[in-house]
PDB file of C-alpha atoms in Angstrom:
ATOM      1  CA  UNK A   1    -262.284  24.954 -79.341  1.00 34.00           C
ATOM      2  CA  UNK A   2    -261.240  27.013 -82.381  1.00 42.00           C
ATOM      3  CA  UNK A   3    -263.197  26.331 -85.544  1.00 46.00           C
ATOM      4  CA  UNK A   4    -260.315  25.988 -87.996  1.00 55.00           C
ATOM      5  CA  UNK A   5    -262.694  26.102 -90.971  1.00 71.00           C
ATOM      6  CA  UNK A   6    -263.917  29.637 -90.159  1.00 89.00           C
ATOM      7  CA  UNK A   7    -262.205  32.336 -92.258  1.00 94.00           C
ATOM      8  CA  UNK A   8    -259.939  34.537 -90.120  1.00 97.00           C
ATOM      9  CA  UNK A   9    -260.878  38.139 -89.387  1.00 97.00           C
ATOM     10  CA  UNK A  10    -257.231  39.098 -88.837  1.00 98.00           C
ATOM     11  CA  UNK A  11    -254.033  37.660 -90.316  1.00 98.00           C
ATOM     12  CA  UNK A  12    -250.745  38.422 -88.532  1.00 98.00           C
ATOM     13  CA  UNK A  13    -247.271  37.861 -89.910  1.00 98.00           C
ATOM     14  CA  UNK A  14    -243.746  37.545 -88.665  1.00 96.00           C
ATOM     15  CA  UNK A  15    -241.436  39.803 -90.719  1.00 95.00           C
ATOM     16  CA  UNK A  16    -237.930  38.444 -91.341  1.00 92.00           C
ATOM     17  CA  UNK A  17    -237.845  35.205 -93.341  1.00 92.00           C
ATOM     18  CA  UNK A  18    -241.651  35.238 -93.542  1.00 97.00           C
ATOM     19  CA  UNK A  19    -242.406  38.402 -95.536  1.00 97.00           C
ATOM     20  CA  UNK A  20    -238.820  39.126 -96.611  1.00 96.00           C
ATOM     21  CA  UNK A  21    -235.268  37.846 -96.169  1.00 91.00           C
ATOM     22  CA  UNK A  22    -233.737  39.095 -92.914  1.00 84.00           C
ATOM     23  CA  UNK A  23    -233.489  42.928 -92.824  1.00 84.00           C
ATOM     24  CA  UNK A  24    -234.364  43.096 -96.544  1.00 92.00           C
ATOM     25  CA  UNK A  25    -237.158  44.870 -98.398  1.00 96.00           C
ATOM     26  CA  UNK A  26    -240.260  42.928 -99.339  1.00 98.00           C
ATOM     27  CA  UNK A  27    -240.674  41.713-102.894  1.00 97.00           C
ATOM     28  CA  UNK A  28    -243.325  43.667-104.864  1.00 97.00           C
ATOM     29  CA  UNK A  29    -245.508  40.549-104.961  1.00 98.00           C
ATOM     30  CA  UNK A  30    -245.646  40.467-101.137  1.00 98.00           C
ATOM     31  CA  UNK A  31    -246.716  44.131-101.137  1.00 98.00           C
ATOM     32  CA  UNK A  32    -249.508  43.429-103.600  1.00 98.00           C
ATOM     33  CA  UNK A  33    -250.735  40.462-101.572  1.00 98.00           C
ATOM     34  CA  UNK A  34    -250.674  42.365 -98.272  1.00 98.00           C
ATOM     35  CA  UNK A  35    -252.892  45.076 -99.761  1.00 97.00           C
ATOM     36  CA  UNK A  36    -255.208  42.492-101.332  1.00 98.00           C
ATOM     37  CA  UNK A  37    -255.466  40.828 -97.938  1.00 98.00           C
ATOM     38  CA  UNK A  38    -256.124  44.173 -96.208  1.00 97.00           C
ATOM     39  CA  UNK A  39    -259.059  44.726 -98.572  1.00 97.00           C
ATOM     40  CA  UNK A  40    -260.626  41.678 -96.904  1.00 97.00           C
ATOM     41  CA  UNK A  41    -259.398  41.388 -93.283  1.00 98.00           C
ATOM     42  CA  UNK A  42    -257.244  43.161 -90.709  1.00 98.00           C
ATOM     43  CA  UNK A  43    -253.514  42.603 -91.315  1.00 98.00           C
ATOM     44  CA  UNK A  44    -250.768  42.788 -88.686  1.00 98.00           C
ATOM     45  CA  UNK A  45    -246.999  42.404 -88.632  1.00 98.00           C
ATOM     46  CA  UNK A  46    -245.318  41.388 -85.360  1.00 96.00           C
ATOM     47  CA  UNK A  47    -241.533  41.276 -85.072  1.00 92.00           C
ATOM     48  CA  UNK A  48    -238.705  41.887 -82.652  1.00 87.00           C
ATOM     49  CA  UNK A  49    -237.468  44.597 -85.004  1.00 87.00           C
ATOM     50  CA  UNK A  50    -237.969  48.312 -84.459  1.00 89.00           C
ATOM     51  CA  UNK A  51    -240.312  50.655 -86.351  1.00 94.00           C
ATOM     52  CA  UNK A  52    -237.614  51.832 -88.780  1.00 93.00           C
ATOM     53  CA  UNK A  53    -237.181  48.230 -89.893  1.00 92.00           C
ATOM     54  CA  UNK A  54    -240.922  47.906 -90.548  1.00 96.00           C
ATOM     55  CA  UNK A  55    -240.925  51.173 -92.470  1.00 96.00           C
ATOM     56  CA  UNK A  56    -237.894  50.394 -94.621  1.00 96.00           C
ATOM     57  CA  UNK A  57    -238.745  46.761 -95.299  1.00 96.00           C
ATOM     58  CA  UNK A  58    -242.516  46.968 -95.719  1.00 97.00           C
ATOM     59  CA  UNK A  59    -244.325  50.318 -95.506  1.00 96.00           C
ATOM     60  CA  UNK A  60    -242.108  52.131 -98.017  1.00 95.00           C
ATOM     61  CA  UNK A  61    -242.493  49.222-100.453  1.00 96.00           C
ATOM     62  CA  UNK A  62    -246.285  48.934-100.431  1.00 96.00           C
ATOM     63  CA  UNK A  63    -248.077  49.760-103.658  1.00 96.00           C
ATOM     64  CA  UNK A  64    -250.614  52.575-103.815  1.00 94.00           C
ATOM     65  CA  UNK A  65    -253.683  51.502-101.877  1.00 94.00           C
ATOM     66  CA  UNK A  66    -257.071  52.828-100.772  1.00 93.00           C
ATOM     67  CA  UNK A  67    -257.082  54.585 -97.418  1.00 93.00           C
ATOM     68  CA  UNK A  68    -259.476  52.026 -95.922  1.00 94.00           C
ATOM     69  CA  UNK A  69    -257.094  49.183 -96.798  1.00 95.00           C
ATOM     70  CA  UNK A  70    -254.126  51.004 -95.244  1.00 96.00           C
ATOM     71  CA  UNK A  71    -256.198  51.609 -92.110  1.00 95.00           C
ATOM     72  CA  UNK A  72    -256.440  47.833 -91.651  1.00 97.00           C
ATOM     73  CA  UNK A  73    -252.663  47.466 -91.326  1.00 97.00           C
ATOM     74  CA  UNK A  74    -251.299  47.087 -87.784  1.00 97.00           C
ATOM     75  CA  UNK A  75    -247.572  47.319 -87.024  1.00 98.00           C
ATOM     76  CA  UNK A  76    -246.247  45.807 -83.783  1.00 97.00           C
ATOM     77  CA  UNK A  77    -242.461  46.252 -83.465  1.00 94.00           C
ATOM     78  CA  UNK A  78    -240.507  44.753 -80.577  1.00 90.00           C
ATOM     79  CA  UNK A  79    -243.096  41.969 -80.145  1.00 89.00           C
ATOM     80  CA  UNK A  80    -245.975  44.337 -79.494  1.00 91.00           C
ATOM     81  CA  UNK A  81    -244.431  46.652 -76.906  1.00 91.00           C
ATOM     82  CA  UNK A  82    -244.956  49.291 -79.589  1.00 94.00           C
ATOM     83  CA  UNK A  83    -248.105  49.579 -81.704  1.00 96.00           C
ATOM     84  CA  UNK A  84    -248.663  51.707 -84.812  1.00 97.00           C
ATOM     85  CA  UNK A  85    -251.395  52.158 -87.420  1.00 96.00           C
ATOM     86  CA  UNK A  86    -251.153  53.422 -90.986  1.00 92.00           C
ATOM     87  CA  UNK A  87    -252.966  56.309 -92.608  1.00 89.00           C
ATOM     88  CA  UNK A  88    -252.654  57.512 -96.186  1.00 84.00           C
ATOM     89  CA  UNK A  89    -249.983  60.016 -95.093  1.00 85.00           C
ATOM     90  CA  UNK A  90    -248.267  58.755 -91.972  1.00 89.00           C
ATOM     91  CA  UNK A  91    -247.587  56.109 -89.341  1.00 93.00           C
ATOM     92  CA  UNK A  92    -249.592  56.868 -86.184  1.00 95.00           C
ATOM     93  CA  UNK A  93    -248.518  55.778 -82.690  1.00 96.00           C
ATOM     94  CA  UNK A  94    -251.120  53.887 -80.646  1.00 95.00           C
ATOM     95  CA  UNK A  95    -248.737  53.256 -77.747  1.00 94.00           C
ATOM     96  CA  UNK A  96    -244.996  52.880 -77.105  1.00 93.00           C
ATOM     97  CA  UNK A  97    -243.626  51.255 -73.957  1.00 91.00           C
ATOM     98  CA  UNK A  98    -240.030  51.451 -72.684  1.00 93.00           C
ATOM     99  CA  UNK A  99    -237.609  49.629 -70.411  1.00 95.00           C
ATOM    100  CA  UNK A 100    -236.205  51.566 -67.443  1.00 97.00           C
ATOM    101  CA  UNK A 101    -232.655  52.900 -67.574  1.00 97.00           C
ATOM    102  CA  UNK A 102    -231.636  50.299 -64.968  1.00 98.00           C
ATOM    103  CA  UNK A 103    -233.139  47.446 -66.985  1.00 98.00           C
ATOM    104  CA  UNK A 104    -231.395  48.664 -70.139  1.00 98.00           C
ATOM    105  CA  UNK A 105    -227.963  49.011 -68.531  1.00 98.00           C
ATOM    106  CA  UNK A 106    -228.143  45.564 -66.896  1.00 98.00           C
ATOM    107  CA  UNK A 107    -229.347  43.955 -70.145  1.00 98.00           C
ATOM    108  CA  UNK A 108    -226.597  45.575 -72.221  1.00 98.00           C
ATOM    109  CA  UNK A 109    -223.903  44.568 -69.732  1.00 98.00           C
ATOM    110  CA  UNK A 110    -225.174  40.984 -69.425  1.00 98.00           C
ATOM    111  CA  UNK A 111    -225.470  40.233 -73.126  1.00 98.00           C
ATOM    112  CA  UNK A 112    -222.088  41.768 -74.018  1.00 98.00           C
ATOM    113  CA  UNK A 113    -220.355  40.084 -71.109  1.00 98.00           C
ATOM    114  CA  UNK A 114    -221.768  36.639 -71.892  1.00 98.00           C
ATOM    115  CA  UNK A 115    -221.141  36.988 -75.645  1.00 98.00           C
ATOM    116  CA  UNK A 116    -217.486  37.777 -74.939  1.00 98.00           C
ATOM    117  CA  UNK A 117    -217.169  34.959 -72.381  1.00 98.00           C
ATOM    118  CA  UNK A 118    -218.641  32.419 -74.825  1.00 98.00           C
ATOM    119  CA  UNK A 119    -216.494  33.593 -77.730  1.00 98.00           C
ATOM    120  CA  UNK A 120    -219.493  34.961 -79.634  1.00 97.00           C
ATOM    121  CA  UNK A 121    -218.471  38.632 -79.726  1.00 98.00           C
ATOM    122  CA  UNK A 122    -217.315  39.103 -83.317  1.00 96.00           C
ATOM    123  CA  UNK A 123    -214.669  41.640 -84.313  1.00 93.00           C
ATOM    124  CA  UNK A 124    -215.776  42.016 -87.943  1.00 93.00           C
ATOM    125  CA  UNK A 125    -219.379  43.193 -88.109  1.00 96.00           C
ATOM    126  CA  UNK A 126    -221.809  45.188 -90.224  1.00 96.00           C
ATOM    127  CA  UNK A 127    -223.128  47.932 -87.945  1.00 93.00           C
ATOM    128  CA  UNK A 128    -223.816  47.903 -84.213  1.00 94.00           C
ATOM    129  CA  UNK A 129    -223.941  44.627 -82.299  1.00 97.00           C
ATOM    130  CA  UNK A 130    -226.039  46.100 -79.474  1.00 97.00           C
ATOM    131  CA  UNK A 131    -229.143  48.195 -80.016  1.00 94.00           C
ATOM    132  CA  UNK A 132    -231.457  49.993 -77.602  1.00 95.00           C
ATOM    133  CA  UNK A 133    -234.936  49.765 -79.138  1.00 90.00           C
ATOM    134  CA  UNK A 134    -236.630  51.479 -76.217  1.00 91.00           C
ATOM    135  CA  UNK A 135    -238.780  48.586 -75.078  1.00 91.00           C
ATOM    136  CA  UNK A 136    -236.178  46.008 -76.115  1.00 91.00           C
ATOM    137  CA  UNK A 137    -232.408  45.488 -76.077  1.00 96.00           C
ATOM    138  CA  UNK A 138    -231.215  43.496 -79.092  1.00 94.00           C
ATOM    139  CA  UNK A 139    -227.916  41.694 -79.636  1.00 97.00           C
ATOM    140  CA  UNK A 140    -227.069  41.033 -83.292  1.00 96.00           C
ATOM    141  CA  UNK A 141    -223.946  38.889 -83.520  1.00 97.00           C
ATOM    142  CA  UNK A 142    -222.773  40.251 -86.874  1.00 97.00           C
ATOM    143  CA  UNK A 143    -224.274  43.733 -86.589  1.00 95.00           C
ATOM    144  CA  UNK A 144    -227.589  45.195 -87.630  1.00 87.00           C
ATOM    145  CA  UNK A 145    -226.732  45.440 -91.327  1.00 89.00           C
ATOM    146  CA  UNK A 146    -225.090  42.048 -91.861  1.00 92.00           C
ATOM    147  CA  UNK A 147    -225.870  40.392 -95.217  1.00 92.00           C
ATOM    148  CA  UNK A 148    -228.256  37.453 -95.192  1.00 87.00           C
ATOM    149  CA  UNK A 149    -225.627  34.961 -96.386  1.00 92.00           C
ATOM    150  CA  UNK A 150    -223.242  35.839 -93.560  1.00 94.00           C
ATOM    151  CA  UNK A 151    -225.973  35.547 -90.933  1.00 91.00           C
ATOM    152  CA  UNK A 152    -227.130  32.210 -92.264  1.00 90.00           C
ATOM    153  CA  UNK A 153    -223.571  30.849 -92.186  1.00 95.00           C
ATOM    154  CA  UNK A 154    -222.803  32.125 -88.667  1.00 95.00           C
ATOM    155  CA  UNK A 155    -225.223  29.869 -86.782  1.00 94.00           C
ATOM    156  CA  UNK A 156    -227.078  27.502 -89.133  1.00 92.00           C
ATOM    157  CA  UNK A 157    -228.370  25.264 -86.325  1.00 91.00           C
ATOM    158  CA  UNK A 158    -229.205  28.037 -83.843  1.00 89.00           C
ATOM    159  CA  UNK A 159    -226.881  26.480 -81.245  1.00 93.00           C
ATOM    160  CA  UNK A 160    -224.773  29.611 -80.686  1.00 95.00           C
ATOM    161  CA  UNK A 161    -227.760  31.881 -80.285  1.00 93.00           C
ATOM    162  CA  UNK A 162    -229.580  29.502 -77.949  1.00 92.00           C
ATOM    163  CA  UNK A 163    -226.457  29.047 -75.807  1.00 96.00           C
ATOM    164  CA  UNK A 164    -226.102  32.821 -75.444  1.00 97.00           C
ATOM    165  CA  UNK A 165    -229.799  33.227 -74.665  1.00 96.00           C
ATOM    166  CA  UNK A 166    -229.618  30.692 -71.827  1.00 96.00           C
ATOM    167  CA  UNK A 167    -226.508  32.296 -70.337  1.00 98.00           C
ATOM    168  CA  UNK A 168    -227.975  35.808 -70.410  1.00 98.00           C
ATOM    169  CA  UNK A 169    -231.337  34.638 -69.051  1.00 97.00           C
ATOM    170  CA  UNK A 170    -229.588  33.194 -65.989  1.00 98.00           C
ATOM    171  CA  UNK A 171    -228.199  36.662 -65.190  1.00 98.00           C
ATOM    172  CA  UNK A 172    -231.482  38.532 -65.791  1.00 98.00           C
ATOM    173  CA  UNK A 173    -234.229  36.571 -64.013  1.00 97.00           C
ATOM    174  CA  UNK A 174    -236.504  39.627 -63.899  1.00 96.00           C
ATOM    175  CA  UNK A 175    -236.390  40.139 -67.683  1.00 96.00           C
ATOM    176  CA  UNK A 176    -237.408  38.067 -70.725  1.00 92.00           C
ATOM    177  CA  UNK A 177    -234.510  36.833 -72.874  1.00 94.00           C
ATOM    178  CA  UNK A 178    -235.489  35.215 -76.173  1.00 89.00           C
ATOM    179  CA  UNK A 179    -233.903  34.087 -79.412  1.00 86.00           C
ATOM    180  CA  UNK A 180    -234.784  36.616 -82.076  1.00 80.00           C
ATOM    181  CA  UNK A 181    -233.788  36.521 -85.722  1.00 78.00           C
ATOM    182  CA  UNK A 182    -231.109  34.346 -87.272  1.00 83.00           C
ATOM    183  CA  UNK A 183    -228.256  35.864 -85.210  1.00 92.00           C
ATOM    184  CA  UNK A 184    -230.066  37.891 -82.563  1.00 92.00           C
ATOM    185  CA  UNK A 185    -231.119  37.724 -78.922  1.00 94.00           C
ATOM    186  CA  UNK A 186    -233.855  40.054 -77.631  1.00 91.00           C
ATOM    187  CA  UNK A 187    -234.304  41.251 -74.039  1.00 94.00           C
ATOM    188  CA  UNK A 188    -237.629  42.734 -72.877  1.00 92.00           C
ATOM    189  CA  UNK A 189    -239.890  42.960 -69.843  1.00 92.00           C
ATOM    190  CA  UNK A 190    -240.995  39.581 -68.492  1.00 92.00           C
ATOM    191  CA  UNK A 191    -243.861  38.045 -70.448  1.00 88.00           C
ATOM    192  CA  UNK A 192    -243.075  39.906 -73.671  1.00 89.00           C
ATOM    193  CA  UNK A 193    -243.100  37.699 -76.757  1.00 88.00           C
ATOM    194  CA  UNK A 194    -245.231  37.418 -79.883  1.00 92.00           C
ATOM    195  CA  UNK A 195    -248.076  35.940 -77.838  1.00 94.00           C
ATOM    196  CA  UNK A 196    -248.090  39.264 -75.957  1.00 93.00           C
ATOM    197  CA  UNK A 197    -248.345  41.044 -79.292  1.00 94.00           C
ATOM    198  CA  UNK A 198    -251.288  38.881 -80.341  1.00 96.00           C
ATOM    199  CA  UNK A 199    -253.087  39.684 -77.069  1.00 96.00           C
ATOM    200  CA  UNK A 200    -252.520  43.377 -77.706  1.00 95.00           C
ATOM    201  CA  UNK A 201    -254.037  42.961 -81.153  1.00 96.00           C
ATOM    202  CA  UNK A 202    -257.100  41.341 -79.620  1.00 97.00           C
ATOM    203  CA  UNK A 203    -257.431  44.159 -77.100  1.00 96.00           C
ATOM    204  CA  UNK A 204    -256.961  46.965 -79.623  1.00 95.00           C
ATOM    205  CA  UNK A 205    -259.143  45.524 -82.402  1.00 96.00           C
ATOM    206  CA  UNK A 206    -261.788  43.661 -80.408  1.00 97.00           C
ATOM    207  CA  UNK A 207    -261.138  40.586 -82.556  1.00 98.00           C
ATOM    208  CA  UNK A 208    -260.980  37.298 -80.664  1.00 97.00           C
ATOM    209  CA  UNK A 209    -257.765  35.276 -80.807  1.00 97.00           C
ATOM    210  CA  UNK A 210    -259.961  32.443 -82.122  1.00 96.00           C
ATOM    211  CA  UNK A 211    -260.633  34.579 -85.196  1.00 97.00           C
ATOM    212  CA  UNK A 212    -256.966  35.271 -85.927  1.00 98.00           C
ATOM    213  CA  UNK A 213    -254.374  33.481 -88.046  1.00 98.00           C
ATOM    214  CA  UNK A 214    -250.609  33.804 -87.608  1.00 98.00           C
ATOM    215  CA  UNK A 215    -248.067  33.122 -90.361  1.00 98.00           C
ATOM    216  CA  UNK A 216    -244.426  32.563 -89.417  1.00 97.00           C
ATOM    217  CA  UNK A 217    -241.231  30.693 -90.232  1.00 94.00           C
ATOM    218  CA  UNK A 218    -240.126  29.861 -86.654  1.00 91.00           C
ATOM    219  CA  UNK A 219    -242.994  27.904 -85.104  1.00 94.00           C
ATOM    220  CA  UNK A 220    -240.647  25.212 -83.771  1.00 90.00           C
ATOM    221  CA  UNK A 221    -240.296  25.041 -79.949  1.00 89.00           C
ATOM    222  CA  UNK A 222    -237.029  27.045 -80.018  1.00 81.00           C
ATOM    223  CA  UNK A 223    -238.413  29.614 -82.476  1.00 86.00           C
ATOM    224  CA  UNK A 224    -239.593  33.117 -81.603  1.00 86.00           C
ATOM    225  CA  UNK A 225    -242.962  32.447 -83.306  1.00 93.00           C
ATOM    226  CA  UNK A 226    -243.678  29.421 -81.098  1.00 93.00           C
ATOM    227  CA  UNK A 227    -245.414  31.351 -78.270  1.00 93.00           C
ATOM    228  CA  UNK A 228    -248.241  32.178 -80.686  1.00 96.00           C
ATOM    229  CA  UNK A 229    -248.744  28.511 -81.519  1.00 97.00           C
ATOM    230  CA  UNK A 230    -248.509  27.560 -77.843  1.00 96.00           C
ATOM    231  CA  UNK A 231    -251.305  29.973 -76.903  1.00 96.00           C
ATOM    232  CA  UNK A 232    -253.688  28.197 -79.301  1.00 96.00           C
ATOM    233  CA  UNK A 233    -253.889  30.691 -82.170  1.00 97.00           C
ATOM    234  CA  UNK A 234    -254.264  29.178 -85.645  1.00 97.00           C
ATOM    235  CA  UNK A 235    -250.851  29.142 -87.294  1.00 97.00           C
ATOM    236  CA  UNK A 236    -249.465  28.564 -90.758  1.00 97.00           C
ATOM    237  CA  UNK A 237    -245.797  27.572 -90.986  1.00 97.00           C
ATOM    238  CA  UNK A 238    -243.834  28.899 -93.955  1.00 97.00           C
ATOM    239  CA  UNK A 239    -240.260  28.538 -95.137  1.00 95.00           C
ATOM    240  CA  UNK A 240    -239.341  31.924 -96.586  1.00 95.00           C
ATOM    241  CA  UNK A 241    -241.275  34.693 -98.330  1.00 97.00           C
ATOM    242  CA  UNK A 242    -241.849  32.658-101.482  1.00 97.00           C
ATOM    243  CA  UNK A 243    -243.734  30.114 -99.404  1.00 97.00           C
ATOM    244  CA  UNK A 244    -245.800  32.966 -97.939  1.00 98.00           C
ATOM    245  CA  UNK A 245    -246.674  34.128-101.457  1.00 98.00           C
ATOM    246  CA  UNK A 246    -247.884  30.651-102.383  1.00 97.00           C
ATOM    247  CA  UNK A 247    -249.988  30.417 -99.218  1.00 97.00           C
ATOM    248  CA  UNK A 248    -251.573  33.867 -99.651  1.00 98.00           C
ATOM    249  CA  UNK A 249    -252.384  33.174-103.284  1.00 97.00           C
ATOM    250  CA  UNK A 250    -254.494  30.262-102.014  1.00 96.00           C
ATOM    251  CA  UNK A 251    -255.960  32.042 -98.967  1.00 97.00           C
ATOM    252  CA  UNK A 252    -256.972  35.429-100.379  1.00 97.00           C
ATOM    253  CA  UNK A 253    -259.520  34.154-102.961  1.00 96.00           C
ATOM    254  CA  UNK A 254    -261.395  32.400-100.134  1.00 95.00           C
ATOM    255  CA  UNK A 255    -261.957  35.702 -98.269  1.00 96.00           C
ATOM    256  CA  UNK A 256    -264.714  38.135 -99.306  1.00 92.00           C
ATOM    257  CA  UNK A 257    -263.749  41.696-100.259  1.00 90.00           C
ATOM    258  CA  UNK A 258    -265.117  44.299 -97.832  1.00 84.00           C
ATOM    259  CA  UNK A 259    -267.646  46.703 -99.320  1.00 70.00           C
TER     260      UNK A 259
END
């Protein structure tokens, strides 16, 4: 049984719509709070996005910070199939997994074919619809660079994305097909989700899952944060980055600064 009153030793976050609007840079206040948190506990970010997204949205926007605080930041793109740590000068690779060429080609063909069959392959997009992220194939209905307002309007209930996910999953029984961000579907090795990322954090840091806290905006059963809740990790639901700010402003003063 997890003691919910015990302060966490590690706090992990979803990225899009938890730390920042989808594919957008973090607000300066989020950067300040992440560093303040890292002066107290280990801090991780787990998302279906790739490393470049983490760098552009978060790392490049962090305020100046002590090297020991930066060393407590863990980056887990593509749900933990890649793992990076920060130093004062660089992003260091811990490990980086990859799908096989056969898995990639079948995933790309399946998701494009089903999107076209279901009438979900859009002709007007912002950037590429399909992306090979090495350990993950991602379908983004409106393209990788679509504005937040357009993505929100495309599938406000999640019905389109969930319908596509189910259709693709039926064609790829050996792979994991999950709803990703607001307009995306992610395809990985079987068993890869944010719960996998949390287990990798436990293995790499030696911190028990019972001593972790996860913050995310999609903890509902259809959400891509739900596997973390289902595995029994403490979770805090938020509704956008402003909600995350309010929560961290309450949490951080309760945690002692490391000396």
